[in-house]
Tab-separated table of C-alpha atoms and ligand atoms in Angstrom:
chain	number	residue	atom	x	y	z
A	62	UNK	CA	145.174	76.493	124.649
A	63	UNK	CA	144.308	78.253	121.536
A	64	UNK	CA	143.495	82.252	121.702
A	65	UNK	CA	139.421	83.102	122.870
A	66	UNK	CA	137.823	84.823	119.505
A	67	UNK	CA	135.296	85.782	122.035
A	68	UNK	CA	135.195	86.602	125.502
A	69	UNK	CA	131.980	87.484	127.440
A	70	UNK	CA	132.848	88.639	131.085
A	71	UNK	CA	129.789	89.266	133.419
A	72	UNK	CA	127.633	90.849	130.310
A	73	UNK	CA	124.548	91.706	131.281
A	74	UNK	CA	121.352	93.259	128.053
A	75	UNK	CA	118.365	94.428	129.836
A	76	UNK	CA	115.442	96.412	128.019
A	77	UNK	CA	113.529	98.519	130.583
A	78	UNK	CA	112.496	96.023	133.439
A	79	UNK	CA	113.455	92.411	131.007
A	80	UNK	CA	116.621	91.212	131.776
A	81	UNK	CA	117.414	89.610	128.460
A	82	UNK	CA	120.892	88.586	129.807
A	83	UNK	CA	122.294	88.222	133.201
A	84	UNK	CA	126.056	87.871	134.414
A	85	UNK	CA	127.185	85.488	131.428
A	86	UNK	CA	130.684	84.528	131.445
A	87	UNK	CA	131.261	82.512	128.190
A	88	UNK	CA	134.972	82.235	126.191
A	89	UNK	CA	134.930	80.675	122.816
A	90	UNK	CA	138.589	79.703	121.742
A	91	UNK	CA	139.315	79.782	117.847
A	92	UNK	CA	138.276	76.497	115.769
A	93	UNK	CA	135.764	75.429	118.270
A	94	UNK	CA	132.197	74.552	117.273
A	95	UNK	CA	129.119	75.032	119.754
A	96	UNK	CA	125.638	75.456	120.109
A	97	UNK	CA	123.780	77.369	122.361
A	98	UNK	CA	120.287	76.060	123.003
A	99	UNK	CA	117.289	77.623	125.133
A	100	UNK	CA	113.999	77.935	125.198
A	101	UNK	CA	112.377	80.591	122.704
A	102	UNK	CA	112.617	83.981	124.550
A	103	UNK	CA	115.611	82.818	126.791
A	104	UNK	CA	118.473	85.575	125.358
A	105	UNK	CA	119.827	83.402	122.692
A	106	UNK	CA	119.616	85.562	120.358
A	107	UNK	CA	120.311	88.372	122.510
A	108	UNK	CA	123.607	86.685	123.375
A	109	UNK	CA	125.121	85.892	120.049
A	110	UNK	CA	124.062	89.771	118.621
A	111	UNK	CA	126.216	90.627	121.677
A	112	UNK	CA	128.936	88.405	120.560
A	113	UNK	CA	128.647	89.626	116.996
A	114	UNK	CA	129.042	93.829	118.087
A	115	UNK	CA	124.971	94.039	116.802
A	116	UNK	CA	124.335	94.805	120.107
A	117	UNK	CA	126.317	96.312	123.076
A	118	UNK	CA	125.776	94.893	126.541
A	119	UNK	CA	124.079	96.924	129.691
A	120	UNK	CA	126.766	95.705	131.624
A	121	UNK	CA	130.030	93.657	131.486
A	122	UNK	CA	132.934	93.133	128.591
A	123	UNK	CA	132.654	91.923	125.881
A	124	UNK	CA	136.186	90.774	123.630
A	125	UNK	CA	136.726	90.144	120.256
A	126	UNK	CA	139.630	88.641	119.052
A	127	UNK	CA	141.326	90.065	121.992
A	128	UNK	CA	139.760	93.836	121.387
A	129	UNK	CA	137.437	95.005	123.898
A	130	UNK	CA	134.531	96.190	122.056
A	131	UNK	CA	133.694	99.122	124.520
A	132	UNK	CA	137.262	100.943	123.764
A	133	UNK	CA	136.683	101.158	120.005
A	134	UNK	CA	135.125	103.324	118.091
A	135	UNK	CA	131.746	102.518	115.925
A	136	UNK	CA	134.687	102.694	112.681
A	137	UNK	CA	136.774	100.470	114.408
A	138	UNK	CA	134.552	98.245	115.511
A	139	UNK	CA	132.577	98.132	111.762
A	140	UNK	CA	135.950	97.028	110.680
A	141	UNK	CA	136.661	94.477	113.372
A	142	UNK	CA	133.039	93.353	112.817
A	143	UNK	CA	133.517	93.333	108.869
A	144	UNK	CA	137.254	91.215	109.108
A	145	UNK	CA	136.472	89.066	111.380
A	146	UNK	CA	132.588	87.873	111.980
A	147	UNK	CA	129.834	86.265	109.468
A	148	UNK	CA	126.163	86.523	110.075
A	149	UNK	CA	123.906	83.598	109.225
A	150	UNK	CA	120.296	84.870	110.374
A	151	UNK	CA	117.118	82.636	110.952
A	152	UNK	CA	115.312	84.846	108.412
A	153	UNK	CA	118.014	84.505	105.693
A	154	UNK	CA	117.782	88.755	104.841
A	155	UNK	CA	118.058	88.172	101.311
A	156	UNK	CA	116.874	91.327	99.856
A	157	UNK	CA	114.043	90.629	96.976
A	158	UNK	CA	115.232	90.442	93.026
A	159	UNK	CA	118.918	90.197	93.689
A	160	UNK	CA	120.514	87.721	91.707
A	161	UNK	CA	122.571	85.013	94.455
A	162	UNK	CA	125.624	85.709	93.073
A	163	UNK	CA	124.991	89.629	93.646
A	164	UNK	CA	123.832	88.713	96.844
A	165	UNK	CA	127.307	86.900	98.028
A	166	UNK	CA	129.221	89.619	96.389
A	167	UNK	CA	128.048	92.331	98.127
A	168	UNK	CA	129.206	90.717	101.443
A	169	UNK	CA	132.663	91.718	100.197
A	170	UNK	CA	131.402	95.190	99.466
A	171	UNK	CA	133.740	96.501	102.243
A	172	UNK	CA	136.507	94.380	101.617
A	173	UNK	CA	138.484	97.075	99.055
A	174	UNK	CA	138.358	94.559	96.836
A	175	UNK	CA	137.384	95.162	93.194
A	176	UNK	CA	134.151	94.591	92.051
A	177	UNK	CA	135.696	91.317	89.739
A	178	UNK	CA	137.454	89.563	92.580
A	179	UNK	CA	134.288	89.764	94.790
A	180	UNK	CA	132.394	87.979	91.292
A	181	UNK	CA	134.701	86.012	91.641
A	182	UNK	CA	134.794	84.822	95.468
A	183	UNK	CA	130.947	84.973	95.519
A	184	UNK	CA	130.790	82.229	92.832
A	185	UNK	CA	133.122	80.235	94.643
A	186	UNK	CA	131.164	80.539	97.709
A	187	UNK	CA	128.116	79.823	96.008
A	188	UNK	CA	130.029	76.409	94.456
A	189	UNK	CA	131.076	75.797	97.909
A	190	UNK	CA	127.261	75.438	99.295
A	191	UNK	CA	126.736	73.407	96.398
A	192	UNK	CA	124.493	76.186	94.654
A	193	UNK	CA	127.010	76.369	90.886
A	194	UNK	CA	123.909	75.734	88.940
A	195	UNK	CA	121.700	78.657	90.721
A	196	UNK	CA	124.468	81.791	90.456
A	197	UNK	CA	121.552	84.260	88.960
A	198	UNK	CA	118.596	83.068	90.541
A	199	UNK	CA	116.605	85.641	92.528
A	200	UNK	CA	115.260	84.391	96.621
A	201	UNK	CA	111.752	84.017	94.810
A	202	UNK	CA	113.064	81.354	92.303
A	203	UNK	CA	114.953	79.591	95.106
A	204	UNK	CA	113.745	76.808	98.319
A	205	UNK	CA	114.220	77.770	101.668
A	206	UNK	CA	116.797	75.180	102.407
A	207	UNK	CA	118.531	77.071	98.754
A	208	UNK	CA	118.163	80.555	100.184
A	209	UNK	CA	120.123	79.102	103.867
A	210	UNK	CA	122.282	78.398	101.810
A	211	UNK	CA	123.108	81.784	99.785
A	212	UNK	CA	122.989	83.295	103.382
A	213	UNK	CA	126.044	80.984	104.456
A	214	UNK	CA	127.526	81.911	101.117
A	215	UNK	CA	127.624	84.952	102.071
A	216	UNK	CA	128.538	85.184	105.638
A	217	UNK	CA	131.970	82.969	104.914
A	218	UNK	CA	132.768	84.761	101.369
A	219	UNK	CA	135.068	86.766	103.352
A	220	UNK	CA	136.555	84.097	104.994
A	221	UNK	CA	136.018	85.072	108.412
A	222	UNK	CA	137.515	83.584	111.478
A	223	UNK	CA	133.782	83.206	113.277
A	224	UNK	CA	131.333	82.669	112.116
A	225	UNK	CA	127.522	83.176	114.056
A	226	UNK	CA	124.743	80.814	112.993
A	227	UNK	CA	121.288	82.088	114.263
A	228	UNK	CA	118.807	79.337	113.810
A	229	UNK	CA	120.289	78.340	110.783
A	230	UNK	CA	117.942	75.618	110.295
A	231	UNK	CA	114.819	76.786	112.347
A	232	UNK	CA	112.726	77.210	108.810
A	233	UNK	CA	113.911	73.980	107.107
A	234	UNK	CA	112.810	70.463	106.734
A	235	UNK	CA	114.858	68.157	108.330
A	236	UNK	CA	116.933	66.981	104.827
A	237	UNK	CA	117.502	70.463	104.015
A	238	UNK	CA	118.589	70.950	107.636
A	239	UNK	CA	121.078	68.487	107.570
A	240	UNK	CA	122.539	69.849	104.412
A	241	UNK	CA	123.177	73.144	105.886
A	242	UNK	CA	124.387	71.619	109.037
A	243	UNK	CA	126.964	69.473	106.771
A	244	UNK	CA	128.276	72.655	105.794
A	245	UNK	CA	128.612	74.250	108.627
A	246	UNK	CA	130.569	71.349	110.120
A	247	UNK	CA	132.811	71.585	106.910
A	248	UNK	CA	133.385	74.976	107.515
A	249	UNK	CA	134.442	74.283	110.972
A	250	UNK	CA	136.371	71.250	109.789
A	251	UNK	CA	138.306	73.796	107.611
A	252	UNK	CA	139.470	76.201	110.936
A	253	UNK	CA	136.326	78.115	111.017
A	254	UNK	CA	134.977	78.902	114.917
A	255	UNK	CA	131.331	78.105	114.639
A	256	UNK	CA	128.390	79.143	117.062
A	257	UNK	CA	125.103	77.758	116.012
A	258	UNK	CA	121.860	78.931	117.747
A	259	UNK	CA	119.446	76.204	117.622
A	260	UNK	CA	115.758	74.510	119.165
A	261	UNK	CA	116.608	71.593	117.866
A	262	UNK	CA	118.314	68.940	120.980
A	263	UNK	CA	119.767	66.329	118.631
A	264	UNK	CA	121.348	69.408	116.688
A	265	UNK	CA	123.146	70.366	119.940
A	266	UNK	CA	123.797	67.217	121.584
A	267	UNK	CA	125.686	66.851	118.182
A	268	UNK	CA	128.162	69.572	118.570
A	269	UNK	CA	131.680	69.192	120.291
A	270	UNK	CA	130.260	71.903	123.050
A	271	UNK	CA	126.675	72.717	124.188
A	272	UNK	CA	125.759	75.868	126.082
A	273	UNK	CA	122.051	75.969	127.866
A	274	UNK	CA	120.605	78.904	128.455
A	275	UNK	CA	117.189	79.811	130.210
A	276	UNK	CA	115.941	83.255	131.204
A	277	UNK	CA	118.853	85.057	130.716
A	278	UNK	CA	121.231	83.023	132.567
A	279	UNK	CA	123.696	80.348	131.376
A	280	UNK	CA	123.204	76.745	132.940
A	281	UNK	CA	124.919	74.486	131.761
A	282	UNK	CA	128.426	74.440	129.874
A	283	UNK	CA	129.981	71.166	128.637
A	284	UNK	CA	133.432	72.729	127.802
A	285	UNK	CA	132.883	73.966	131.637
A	286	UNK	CA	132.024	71.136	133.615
A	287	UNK	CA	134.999	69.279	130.856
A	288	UNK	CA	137.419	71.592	132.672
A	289	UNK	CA	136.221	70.920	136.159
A	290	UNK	CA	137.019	66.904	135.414
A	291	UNK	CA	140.516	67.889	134.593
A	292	UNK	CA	140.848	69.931	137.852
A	293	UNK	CA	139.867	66.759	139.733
B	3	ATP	N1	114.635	94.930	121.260
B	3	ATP	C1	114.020	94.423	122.342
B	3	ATP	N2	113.248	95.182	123.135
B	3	ATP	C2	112.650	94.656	124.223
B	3	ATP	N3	112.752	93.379	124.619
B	3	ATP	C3	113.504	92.568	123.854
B	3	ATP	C4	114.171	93.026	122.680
B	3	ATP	N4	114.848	91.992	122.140
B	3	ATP	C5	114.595	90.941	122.935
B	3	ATP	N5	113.801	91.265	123.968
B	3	ATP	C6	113.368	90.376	125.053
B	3	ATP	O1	114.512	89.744	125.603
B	3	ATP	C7	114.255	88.375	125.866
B	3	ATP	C8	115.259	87.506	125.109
B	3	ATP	O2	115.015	87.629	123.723
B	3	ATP	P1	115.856	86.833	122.633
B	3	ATP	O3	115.447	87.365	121.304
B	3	ATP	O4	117.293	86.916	122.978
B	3	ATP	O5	115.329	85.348	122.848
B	3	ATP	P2	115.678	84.012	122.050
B	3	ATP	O6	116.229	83.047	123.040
B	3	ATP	O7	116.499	84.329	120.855
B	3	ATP	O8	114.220	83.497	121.605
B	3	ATP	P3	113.746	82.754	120.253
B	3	ATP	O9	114.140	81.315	120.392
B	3	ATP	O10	112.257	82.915	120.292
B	3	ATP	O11	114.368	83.427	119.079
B	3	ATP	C9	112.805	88.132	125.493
B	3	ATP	O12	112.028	88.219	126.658
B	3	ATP	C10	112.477	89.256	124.538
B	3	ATP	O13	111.110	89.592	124.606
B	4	MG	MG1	116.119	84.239	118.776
């Protein structure tokens, strides 16, 4: 079996009396795809900025590529975070009158790179999403489904092993939905582990693995009850 990129044992996020998250065990090996799929308000959210060292858990462990993220440091774990995880949010975060290909770039601002080479990746990223012809627009001058697209640009510039989708197509139309969706299933189709966040049932009945989650708690895992046949 190929190495878990991320391990959740028994993690736990409350805020005061809300238990976001309760006792969720969840391993995610490296090249897998899934989605995890709830209810609005049922920890999604709260689960993958756990997975992504946003957030640290109440309780529990949580591994990254074999680290445990409570025995590093907030350096070390920066770095881990920076080497090895890209963010896609639902809200894209493209800061107003930066030019896409500035955007991109500066997801390699702490790569040590020089400022040429990360030109240089970003417009190749941008090319990759199929945005060549929109390098120096600004998020004004550019659709929704466009802007998605910059985001992923810039979350996989880096070329990171995972990558965490957060409702990557929660503010789309369904055409420009299924574009970004294309390329995320490229990117996994190139060695890329993908988690998707999603609403949307056909998008997760679509994936190789589905995770359910309601009210905090994990209830239903396809890789899970995959393994159990095997047992049998
Ligand atoms: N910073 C916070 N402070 C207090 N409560 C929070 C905070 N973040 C989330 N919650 C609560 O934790 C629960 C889970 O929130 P979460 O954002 O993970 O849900 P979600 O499944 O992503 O929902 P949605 O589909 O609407 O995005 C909710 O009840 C929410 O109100
Ligand atoms: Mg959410």
């Amino acid at each position: 079996m190929r190495p878990p990129v991320v391990d959740l044992d028994g993690v736990a996020k409350t805020y005061g009396d809300v238990a976001a998250l309760a006792d969720a065990h969840l391993t995610v090996r490296r090249g897998e795809m899934l989605a995890i799929v709830g209810p609005s308000g049922s920890g999604k959210s709260t689960m993958l900025n756990i997975m992504g060292t946003l957030a640290r858990p109440t309780a529990g462990t949580v591994r990254i590529d074999g680290h445990a993220v409570d025995d590093l440091s907030d350096r070390e774990l920066s770095a881990l975070r920076a080497r090895t995880i890209g963010f896609v949010f639902q809200s894209f975060h493209l800061a107003g009158g930066v030019p896409a290909l500035d955007a991109v770039a500066d997801g390699l601002l702490y790569s040590g790179l020089p400022r040429g080479d990360r030109r240089r990746l970003a417009e190749a990223a941008l090319r990759r999403v199929g945005l060549g012809p929109r390098l120096y627009s600004e998020p004004h001058q550019l659709s929704g489904g466009e802007k998605q697209r910059v985001a992923i640009a810039r979350a996989v510039v880096g070329d990171p092993p995972l990558l965490l989708a957060d409702e990557p197509t929660g503010a789309l139309d369904s055409r420009s939905g299924a574009v970004v969706m294309e390329l995320l299933h490229e990117l996994h189709g190139a060695g890329t582990t993908v988690v998707v966040i999603t609403h949307d049932r056909d998008i997760a009945e679509s994936l190789p693995r589905e995770v359910r989650i309601k009210d905090g708690r994990i209830e239903h895992d396809s890789a899970a009850l995959r393994q159990e046949a095997v047992a049998r």
